[in-house]
Amino acid sequence: MSSNGRSGSADPIDRLRKDDATPEAPTAPALKAVGGVAGWLDDRTGAAKPVGYLMKKVFPEHWSFMLGEVAMYSMIICLLSGTFLTFWFVPSAGQVVYDGSYLPLRGITMSEAFRSTVDISFDIRGGLLIRQIHHWAALMFIVALSVHMLRVFFTGAFRKPREINWVIGCILSMLALVEGFAGYSLPDDLLSGTGLRAAEGFMRSVPVLGSYLSFALFDGPFPGEAIIPRLFSIHVLLLPAILVGLFTAHIGLVFVHKHTQFPGPGRTNDNVVGFPVMPVYAAKAGGFFFIVFGVISLISGLVTINPIWAYGPYDPSPVTAGSQPDWYMGFADGALRLLPGWLEFTAFGFTFSFNVMIGAILLIPVMYGLMAVYPFLERWVTGDTREHHLLDRPRNNPTRTGLGMAALTAYGVLMFAAGNDLMAIKLHLSINDITHILRAAFFIAPPLVFWVTKRICLSLQRKDRDLVLHGRETGRIIRTADGKFFEQHEPLDEFTRWNLVQHDPHEVLTLERATDEHGVVSPTARKDKARSALSRFYFSDSINPVTPAELAAAHHDGHGHESIGAIEASDDETRPALESARREPPKRP
Amino acid sequence: MNALAARRRHPAAIALLLLLGLILTGVAYSTFAPKQADAATAAASSVEEGKKLFLANCATCHGLQAQGTKAGPALPGVGAAAVDFQMGTGRMPMAAPNVQAPRADEVRFTQEQISAVAAYIASLAPGPAVPDAEYTTGEGGDVALGAELFRVNCAMCHNFAGSGGALTRGKYAPALRDIEGKHIYEAMVTGPQSMPVFNDDNISPEAKNDIVAYLHEVDKQENVGGMALGNLGPVSEGLFVWIFGLGIMVGFAVWLGRKAA
């Protein structure tokens, strides 16, 4: 690309620039070598432009923006450690007699998959550590990804133009569950075999198709010999490829959209305030990768995960108490534990097991479906078609925050239900009582949490308004000459104030007339009605930020007891700036 | 005092106050909590002595002829093994009516007294005797076979590592750590509380010895993979990764975010 500019030396325009000084080449030999290599590469790949673009990308600074990074690094750690494990893991259900170095399993018949996992744990140098790194990193991956999703949701980062990226994230998250479950099922220990047995039951609960599905996947009746090699291909080939592909798209879109930022003085919808990738974020993110790797390695070195030698090889007859899936499948397991038995019934000579199917088959797609649809729903309700690069403080959208907390509560109830047996023995409670309470909580707690969260958000917004209008309570009591007492309030500085007044006010969408002047009913009348009802649900009690006019009024006569000289003077200084404050953010000093 | 007053609005003040409250409550509780009374009784070794002990300590619930009442089951036919297990593990006499007799750290009777009561109960009707020491030590048992038998017969309630598990309505299968081989064996033969009986036709005495050997192996096994988190399976692992894994990561992220570029 760069050579094109110089090639046309006969071009008349070049005469105008014949006096230009040729830039001096860098003199340091090391720099020259680097430049040479870079130039060589650029000539052949044209990489300079895109790489330069990426390196100059500016990222804002906030700890919560690094949650996605934790997920990304955990995934990379999984890929690295997983590759190591494939060197020794034998994905086969072929039966062998164990003769390795772990005495309590000697002479037991087991599958080759289980034997090779035990060998990795006891006979391969560093194998157990890598296995534990792989498993802990997988758990950490989904924890970080989930918390990252929560951050995106509660700050409204999914709004235009990021809806597609939110949907990609939802798919990534759902596939991560499947990938995790496939990995959990591979070692063929008692726990993973029990998990597969449960999965087989889930498939069979699908009306009409169930037994065909299960036969197709297991290549015959459970357990069969096909499932382990099949899951292996899915776990190491298919899903990682899709995950990495989607992840690349995910992060690519972050570069295209630019990263969102929290509101603050000088931060607008059209800029990104932060540091460039090179050199700041390259160093920070690179360092953070090693921190994440270090922490996961430390945990893996200190804490056992999935002690397959203790579970023993899978055999369809035994089951262990405390058979649970890894945490990320806990909500589905909990739903199974909560669903009442009467949902299974017989009709037309067939058994319909909705007690299993609702929790095991329907829940996951329904949950992720709702999550993926939410940005579009909110956009429809608000009628907001603008781009948003500034994040919402969660309190400034009370209904969204409330809905999110309600959903999180429902999820939490299901997840806790998966541990009902352990709660029963550790807390000396009756498992029946726990189950009944959680069943009720699944329906009662989310609306309650919604209401409480919304109230808290509204109160926080009122507090913000109060702070802006009346300033901070200093705790200093002043007695005037004529014996009046009052507490002195200190007005906020304009940088602090900016954060409290910068957001957009919410308005309820009003219903356009359902009939036109001729009395003809508008074709969209029903939709409009639903939309304005939802809009009322979202925003009818919303509290809007203080306007400059309100602020000015408050400072003039809002609080007579404070109108003493000193404060009045400081108010006068700030007021002119505030007239335009709602439009123009103050510049950092 | 002034310095303290100035910091009363410090963010950590509430946490400190809570901590102080908790510590005070805990100390006050441990000072005033009622201590257990010692129920020492005279030593005896005959059926007659056993009957006396029974009348003094057990008859309230099990009836004067051990015929059983609403509060406790009839005992003829349970055998000496049942008495030895229940009293030897401190389950009996029960401190209070409950869904299930919990194992107590403190055994209230000497082995001689327990044997006396066992002899008395055994004299009422035949039942499983206290097992031969040959099969209860676990010595010479096949650990691998014992592990397999344990997984097939016991793990569904007691968990794969003998960590215990929940049963219905507050009942539970207790954890099987550090239990005398004799008591493991007796539990299998007598089926205390919710446990089924595993007689010699189900599991031969040699196989029971293998199970004892396996459980003793679990007791002394060092955790090769690090902390075992109670050997409770994925729930404790999930809790760990949420609290410590995420906690540490967020801590580092906050620290790194604070670092000015």
XYZ file of C-alpha atoms in Angstrom, chain A:
589
model
C 0.000 0.000 0.000
C 2.650 2.471 1.024
C 4.720 1.863 -2.087
C 1.853 2.997 -4.309
C 2.201 6.561 -3.119
C 5.761 6.860 -4.365
C 5.555 4.868 -7.544
C 4.072 7.644 -9.684
C 7.105 9.990 -9.656
C 6.127 11.409 -13.034
C 2.915 12.687 -11.550
C 2.826 16.516 -11.842
C 1.651 16.805 -8.257
C 5.028 15.530 -7.076
C 6.741 18.645 -8.347
C 4.965 20.641 -5.706
C 6.590 18.537 -3.001
C 10.068 18.207 -4.474
C 11.494 20.388 -1.715
C 10.145 18.189 1.050
C 12.813 16.923 3.379
C 13.081 13.166 3.267
C 12.463 11.811 6.725
C 15.599 10.479 8.333
C 15.749 6.760 8.827
C 16.057 5.652 12.432
C 19.696 5.419 13.342
C 19.691 2.859 16.154
C 20.654 -0.493 14.593
C 18.231 -2.492 16.726
C 15.377 -0.212 15.744
C 16.444 -0.459 12.162
C 16.340 -4.247 12.333
C 12.862 -4.186 13.840
C 11.732 -1.726 11.232
C 13.247 -3.915 8.551
C 11.426 -7.017 9.696
C 8.195 -5.104 10.117
C 8.548 -3.602 6.679
C 9.285 -7.003 5.169
C 6.187 -8.420 6.791
C 4.065 -5.469 5.803
C 5.166 -5.685 2.186
C 3.980 -9.260 2.067
C 0.873 -9.162 4.259
C -0.241 -5.563 4.386
C -0.557 -6.036 8.121
C 0.717 -2.609 9.144
C -2.594 -0.850 8.705
C -4.890 -3.261 10.573
C -2.291 -3.936 13.274
C -1.724 -0.219 13.689
C -5.477 0.250 13.946
C -5.720 -2.393 16.636
C -2.703 -1.145 18.562
C -4.049 2.381 18.693
C -7.473 1.263 19.918
C -8.314 3.000 23.158
C -9.837 1.063 26.038
C -11.469 2.599 29.085
C -10.394 1.563 32.538
C -12.635 -0.255 34.993
C -12.188 -3.477 36.920
C -15.512 -4.871 35.730
C -14.325 -4.626 32.111
C -11.717 -7.267 32.974
C -14.254 -9.985 33.836
C -14.554 -10.879 30.174
C -10.779 -11.011 30.067
C -10.756 -13.548 32.902
C -13.153 -15.667 30.860
C -11.016 -15.318 27.739
C -7.821 -16.309 29.552
C -9.513 -19.209 31.314
C -10.624 -20.463 27.914
C -7.091 -20.206 26.582
C -5.825 -22.090 29.633
C -8.424 -24.774 28.944
C -7.236 -25.074 25.350
C -3.592 -25.389 26.415
C -4.137 -27.827 29.273
C -6.682 -29.784 27.254
C -4.171 -30.327 24.483
C -1.784 -31.794 27.051
C -4.504 -34.144 28.291
C -5.294 -35.457 24.808
C -1.732 -36.801 24.563
C -2.630 -39.508 27.084
C -6.386 -39.731 27.298
C -7.853 -42.764 25.527
C -11.456 -42.088 24.498
C -12.622 -45.656 24.550
C -15.147 -47.696 26.488
C -13.099 -50.868 25.979
C -12.815 -52.813 29.230
C -9.424 -53.369 30.852
C -8.200 -54.509 34.256
C -6.326 -51.790 36.129
C -2.745 -52.566 37.007
C -1.348 -49.098 37.641
C 0.202 -47.510 40.671
C -2.970 -46.607 42.579
C -3.452 -49.586 44.894
C -7.133 -49.155 45.855
C -8.103 -49.690 42.199
C -5.784 -52.613 41.379
C -7.535 -55.529 39.791
C -10.748 -53.623 39.087
C -12.255 -53.805 35.620
C -12.744 -50.395 34.067
C -12.948 -48.599 30.741
C -9.824 -47.456 28.944
C -11.074 -43.880 29.295
C -11.115 -44.217 33.069
C -7.796 -46.049 33.223
C -6.079 -43.409 31.112
C -7.513 -40.657 33.321
C -6.215 -42.436 36.422
C -2.858 -42.845 34.668
C -2.786 -39.138 33.861
C -3.472 -38.462 37.533
C -0.903 -40.837 39.023
C 1.603 -41.975 36.435
C 2.119 -39.016 34.092
C 4.452 -36.392 35.489
C 2.454 -33.250 36.224
C -0.645 -34.946 34.874
C -2.803 -34.433 37.944
C -1.874 -30.764 38.118
C -2.755 -30.249 34.456
C -6.016 -32.162 34.902
C -6.940 -29.965 37.842
C -5.877 -26.826 35.955
C -8.102 -27.913 33.063
C -11.103 -28.480 35.294
C -10.674 -25.435 37.530
C -10.077 -23.233 34.477
C -13.276 -24.600 32.949
C -15.254 -23.727 36.073
C -13.565 -20.329 36.221
C -14.321 -19.753 32.529
C -18.042 -20.111 33.053
C -18.020 -18.170 36.333
C -16.184 -15.253 34.709
C -18.354 -15.405 31.610
C -21.527 -15.339 33.678
C -20.405 -12.421 35.800
C -19.273 -10.630 32.643
C -22.776 -11.130 31.237
C -24.275 -9.716 34.398
C -22.051 -6.663 34.127
C -23.111 -6.152 30.512
C -26.768 -6.573 31.396
C -26.927 -4.333 34.432
C -25.014 -1.498 32.751
C -27.088 -1.671 29.584
C -24.041 -2.403 27.436
C -26.195 -4.630 25.213
C -27.966 -1.654 23.662
C -27.500 -0.527 20.084
C -25.089 -1.188 18.370
C -24.124 -4.192 20.511
C -27.264 -6.370 20.294
C -25.631 -8.887 17.959
C -22.649 -9.193 20.225
C -24.971 -9.838 23.155
C -26.645 -12.625 21.204
C -23.240 -14.072 20.287
C -22.337 -13.930 23.957
C -25.522 -15.798 24.883
C -24.730 -18.541 22.377
C -21.149 -18.713 23.638
C -22.370 -19.064 27.172
C -24.846 -21.802 26.304
C -22.282 -23.728 24.270
C -19.828 -23.402 27.143
C -22.307 -25.334 29.288
C -22.540 -28.098 26.706
C -18.774 -28.165 26.292
C -18.315 -28.380 30.044
C -20.843 -31.163 30.369
C -19.178 -33.143 27.576
C -15.835 -32.828 29.343
C -17.357 -33.796 32.690
C -18.692 -36.956 31.076
C -15.441 -38.108 29.473
C -13.382 -39.685 32.293
C -16.055 -42.374 32.756
C -15.870 -42.270 36.520
C -18.884 -42.902 38.704
C -19.973 -39.267 38.654
C -19.634 -38.711 34.916
C -21.357 -41.988 34.154
C -24.217 -41.003 36.432
C -24.379 -37.673 34.609
C -24.592 -39.439 31.266
C -27.272 -41.729 32.608
C -29.231 -38.654 33.615
C -28.637 -37.049 30.196
C -29.955 -40.190 28.547
C -33.074 -39.949 30.707
C -33.479 -36.294 29.712
C -33.408 -37.204 26.043
C -35.952 -39.932 26.582
C -38.313 -37.469 28.223
C -38.858 -35.736 24.874
C -42.284 -36.930 23.714
C -42.286 -39.246 20.673
C -38.698 -38.506 19.632
C -36.997 -39.293 22.949
C -36.078 -42.929 22.550
C -34.903 -42.328 18.974
C -32.706 -39.446 20.097
C -31.146 -41.481 22.852
C -30.580 -44.484 20.609
C -29.001 -42.283 17.971
C -26.590 -40.586 20.356
C -25.630 -43.677 22.337
C -25.748 -45.928 19.281
C -28.031 -48.339 21.072
C -29.065 -48.796 24.654
C -27.232 -47.090 27.515
C -24.299 -47.040 28.085
C -22.931 -48.696 24.946
C -19.456 -48.151 23.614
C -20.095 -45.228 21.274
C -20.804 -42.381 23.634
C -17.277 -41.774 24.929
C -15.546 -41.457 21.537
C -18.449 -39.364 20.257
C -18.355 -37.009 23.205
C -14.599 -36.816 22.821
C -14.890 -35.556 19.233
C -17.510 -33.054 20.311
C -15.480 -31.941 23.310
C -12.074 -31.518 21.678
C -12.995 -30.700 18.094
C -16.457 -29.472 17.293
C -17.347 -27.286 20.262
C -13.896 -25.739 20.793
C -13.860 -24.746 17.116
C -17.280 -23.127 17.409
C -16.378 -21.507 20.726
C -13.136 -20.050 19.383
C -14.865 -18.885 16.210
C -17.704 -17.190 18.066
C -15.278 -15.763 20.555
C -13.201 -14.238 17.744
C -16.333 -12.659 16.324
C -17.251 -11.477 19.828
C -13.957 -9.722 20.437
C -13.790 -8.487 16.836
C -17.100 -6.745 17.319
C -15.750 -5.173 20.519
C -13.002 -3.611 18.425
C -15.490 -2.511 15.776
C -17.948 -1.015 18.265
C -15.254 0.322 20.594
C -15.549 -0.466 24.264
C -18.327 1.111 26.284
C -17.367 3.348 29.156
C -18.893 4.484 32.398
C -20.171 8.052 32.299
C -17.912 10.747 33.612
C -16.719 14.243 32.851
C -15.276 14.357 29.364
C -16.785 11.018 28.383
C -19.408 11.154 25.679
C -21.195 8.835 23.329
C -18.698 9.800 20.631
C -15.393 9.251 22.375
C -13.589 6.635 24.423
C -11.512 7.898 27.314
C -8.792 5.491 28.290
C -5.458 4.157 27.202
C -4.339 2.704 23.877
C -3.699 -1.011 23.479
C -0.049 -0.373 22.722
C 1.752 -0.102 25.051
C -0.597 0.210 28.018
C -3.212 -2.484 27.543
C -0.885 -4.886 25.839
C 1.188 -4.827 29.012
C -1.768 -4.842 31.362
C -3.716 -7.534 29.583
C -0.596 -9.619 29.022
C 0.237 -9.333 32.677
C -3.312 -10.148 33.643
C -3.165 -13.354 31.600
C -0.274 -14.523 33.727
C -2.092 -13.497 36.887
C -5.135 -15.532 35.853
C -2.966 -18.478 34.867
C -1.063 -18.159 38.130
C -4.185 -18.042 40.283
C -5.732 -21.029 38.519
C -2.485 -22.970 38.823
C -2.264 -22.103 42.499
C -5.824 -23.270 43.119
C -5.153 -26.423 41.090
C -2.036 -27.122 43.081
C -3.823 -26.739 46.396
C -7.378 -27.941 45.916
C -8.633 -31.227 44.524
C -11.254 -31.180 41.834
C -13.101 -34.249 40.645
C -11.059 -36.961 42.436
C -11.954 -39.657 39.907
C -9.843 -42.259 41.720
C -12.151 -41.853 44.714
C -15.314 -42.020 42.599
C -14.099 -45.207 40.969
C -14.961 -46.463 37.500
C -18.476 -46.160 36.169
C -20.758 -49.108 36.428
C -24.479 -48.625 35.781
C -25.486 -50.183 39.114
C -23.989 -47.884 41.766
C -24.777 -44.224 42.343
C -23.178 -42.014 44.956
C -24.954 -39.680 47.317
C -24.176 -36.107 46.310
C -24.214 -36.828 42.568
C -24.335 -33.338 41.151
C -23.242 -31.819 37.882
C -20.627 -29.078 37.830
C -22.030 -25.799 39.098
C -23.052 -24.348 35.730
C -25.510 -27.214 35.166
C -26.721 -26.881 38.726
C -29.733 -24.762 37.802
C -31.053 -27.449 35.455
C -30.424 -30.157 38.057
C -32.157 -27.992 40.652
C -35.167 -27.556 38.371
C -35.394 -31.348 38.127
C -35.298 -31.642 41.892
C -38.048 -29.059 42.304
C -40.440 -30.217 39.582
C -43.320 -32.174 41.114
C -43.851 -35.821 40.217
C -47.445 -35.400 39.055
C -46.164 -33.822 35.866
C -45.495 -37.358 34.708
C -48.655 -39.022 33.428
C -49.831 -41.639 31.012
C -52.062 -40.797 28.064
C -52.926 -42.762 24.920
C -50.693 -45.559 26.132
C -47.610 -43.323 26.317
C -45.843 -41.936 29.353
C -45.191 -38.209 29.279
C -42.424 -37.185 31.677
C -42.859 -33.442 31.838
C -41.398 -33.505 35.345
C -38.090 -34.277 33.636
C -38.526 -32.556 30.301
C -39.348 -29.063 31.575
C -36.200 -28.827 33.660
C -33.821 -30.846 31.558
C -34.766 -30.077 27.962
C -36.821 -26.876 27.879
C -35.241 -24.770 30.606
C -31.879 -24.085 28.980
C -33.125 -22.932 25.549
C -35.969 -20.950 27.141
C -33.607 -19.212 29.544
C -31.073 -18.342 26.866
C -33.857 -17.383 24.489
C -35.220 -14.852 26.963
C -31.733 -13.499 27.532
C -31.035 -13.133 23.813
C -34.361 -11.421 23.155
C -34.107 -8.903 25.985
C -32.175 -6.142 24.147
C -34.741 -6.156 21.371
C -37.604 -6.089 23.829
C -36.141 -3.159 25.718
C -35.497 -1.297 22.513
C -39.069 -1.801 21.424
C -40.401 -0.617 24.776
C -38.226 2.471 24.952
C -38.438 3.271 21.265
C -34.806 4.242 21.631
C -32.983 3.854 18.328
C -29.853 5.813 19.245
C -26.434 4.294 19.724
C -25.255 3.965 23.297
C -21.594 3.893 24.190
C -22.041 5.298 27.682
C -23.054 2.738 30.257
C -26.009 3.102 32.562
C -25.460 3.110 36.253
C -27.739 0.237 37.305
C -29.803 2.531 39.545
C -30.658 4.765 36.610
C -32.741 2.066 34.984
C -34.613 0.644 37.967
C -36.957 -1.608 36.015
C -34.178 -3.262 34.031
C -32.099 -3.716 37.166
C -35.111 -5.131 38.958
C -35.897 -7.557 36.135
C -32.273 -8.667 36.067
C -32.230 -9.257 39.804
C -35.511 -11.160 39.605
C -34.126 -13.426 36.891
C -30.950 -13.906 38.885
C -33.025 -14.844 41.915
C -34.981 -17.458 39.993
C -31.692 -18.850 38.703
C -30.216 -18.810 42.201
C -33.209 -20.678 43.640
C -32.764 -23.401 41.032
C -29.030 -23.560 41.626
C -29.459 -23.883 45.386
C -32.068 -26.560 44.817
C -29.380 -28.674 43.149
C -27.599 -28.774 46.485
C -30.687 -29.530 48.565
C -29.223 -32.774 49.903
C -26.014 -31.118 51.044
C -27.933 -28.224 52.582
C -30.010 -30.806 54.449
C -27.063 -32.636 55.991
C -24.848 -29.640 56.616
C -27.582 -27.455 58.098
C -29.448 -30.334 59.796
C -32.650 -29.608 57.924
C -35.221 -31.799 56.293
C -34.663 -32.182 52.565
C -38.439 -32.196 52.085
C -38.823 -28.818 53.786
C -35.967 -27.345 51.770
C -37.538 -28.565 48.559
C -40.992 -27.203 49.458
C -39.548 -23.849 50.457
C -37.494 -23.562 47.281
C -40.522 -24.507 45.180
C -42.441 -21.644 46.721
C -39.417 -19.359 46.517
C -39.115 -19.925 42.773
C -42.465 -18.190 42.325
C -42.487 -15.772 45.251
C -38.898 -14.568 45.502
C -38.372 -13.106 41.996
C -41.293 -10.627 42.123
C -40.326 -9.697 45.661
C -36.723 -9.156 44.658
C -37.890 -7.158 41.640
C -39.919 -4.873 43.860
C -37.195 -4.452 46.486
C -34.503 -3.821 43.870
C -36.617 -1.276 42.069
C -37.377 0.513 45.335
C -33.680 0.551 46.229
C -32.802 1.952 42.787
C -35.450 4.651 43.049
C -34.260 5.574 46.521
C -30.692 5.797 45.315
C -31.827 8.029 42.480
C -33.691 10.231 44.948
C -30.579 10.366 47.053
C -28.597 11.431 43.986
C -31.132 14.140 43.236
C -31.001 15.280 46.812
C -27.227 15.414 46.743
C -27.253 17.471 43.563
C -29.908 19.880 44.782
C -28.830 20.319 48.367
C -25.222 19.198 48.495
C -23.505 17.036 51.041
C -24.427 17.195 54.712
C -21.271 18.357 56.393
C -22.356 17.641 59.963
C -21.386 21.180 60.903
C -24.103 22.910 62.869
C -24.064 26.640 62.566
C -25.734 29.014 64.916
C -26.614 32.387 63.460
C -26.453 35.633 65.370
C -30.154 35.552 66.059
C -29.953 32.054 67.541
C -31.114 29.981 64.574
C -29.430 26.586 64.134
C -28.900 24.898 60.830
C -26.666 22.291 59.325
C -24.342 23.503 56.660
C -24.613 21.733 53.320
C -21.664 21.683 51.015
C -22.495 21.817 47.298
C -20.935 19.123 45.138
C -18.071 19.993 42.888
C -19.125 19.906 39.289
C -17.221 16.721 38.450
C -19.048 14.763 41.099
C -22.281 16.430 40.141
C -21.798 15.533 36.488
C -21.911 11.836 37.294
C -25.252 12.315 39.013
C -26.983 14.386 36.342
C -25.529 13.169 33.056
C -28.012 10.412 32.190
C -31.012 10.796 29.958
C -34.411 11.203 31.530
C -36.900 8.414 30.838
C -40.273 9.163 29.372
C -43.333 7.002 29.129
C -44.331 6.483 25.512
C -47.794 7.854 25.017
C -50.261 5.925 22.984
C -50.873 7.443 19.596
C -54.540 7.755 18.812
C -55.951 4.341 18.156
C -58.359 5.709 15.528
C -57.704 8.358 12.915
C -59.947 11.332 12.195
C -62.313 9.148 10.140
C -62.763 6.719 13.015
C -60.719 4.009 11.315
C -58.885 1.813 13.778
C -55.133 1.985 13.323
C -53.718 -1.340 12.137
C -51.079 -1.218 14.871
C -53.495 -0.243 17.643
C -53.129 -3.429 19.657
C -49.364 -3.426 19.383
C -49.205 0.236 20.368
C -51.363 -0.445 23.360
C -49.120 -3.272 24.554
C -46.102 -1.114 23.945
C -47.363 1.829 25.913
C -48.485 -0.472 28.727
C -44.967 -1.905 28.906
C -43.513 1.564 28.709
C -45.646 2.566 31.671
C -44.431 -0.521 33.530
C -40.843 0.522 32.878
C -40.941 4.236 33.373
C -44.159 5.475 34.978
C -42.466 6.017 38.333
C -39.050 6.889 36.977
C -37.068 9.600 38.658
C -35.322 11.885 36.266
C -32.022 13.637 36.738
C -31.913 17.169 38.053
C -32.209 19.732 35.268
C -30.147 22.926 35.278
C -33.328 24.892 35.919
C -34.169 22.791 38.963
C -30.659 23.198 40.262
C -30.769 26.940 39.842
C -34.136 27.118 41.570
C -32.891 24.994 44.450
C -29.916 27.232 44.949
C -32.032 30.377 44.878
C -34.763 29.586 47.314
C -34.889 25.838 47.870
C -33.460 26.087 51.333
C -33.729 29.405 53.032
C -31.714 28.359 56.049
C -28.668 27.969 53.920
C -28.731 31.277 52.184
C -25.852 32.681 54.074
C -23.084 34.518 52.388
C -20.356 31.947 52.083
C -22.423 29.267 50.435
C -24.326 31.695 48.281
C -21.014 32.967 46.941
C -19.772 29.538 46.018
C -23.092 28.781 44.358
C -22.853 31.859 42.236
C -19.542 30.723 40.917
C -20.785 27.379 39.731
C -24.176 28.322 38.416
C -23.271 29.798 35.020
C -21.367 26.660 34.111
C -24.347 24.560 35.017
C -26.740 26.165 32.595
C -25.000 24.251 29.890
C -23.946 21.361 32.092
C -26.657 19.048 30.839
C -25.359 19.431 27.311
C -21.624 19.895 27.702
C -19.712 17.781 30.168
C -17.093 19.626 32.200
C -13.514 19.116 31.166
C -11.099 17.432 33.503
C -8.831 19.961 35.191
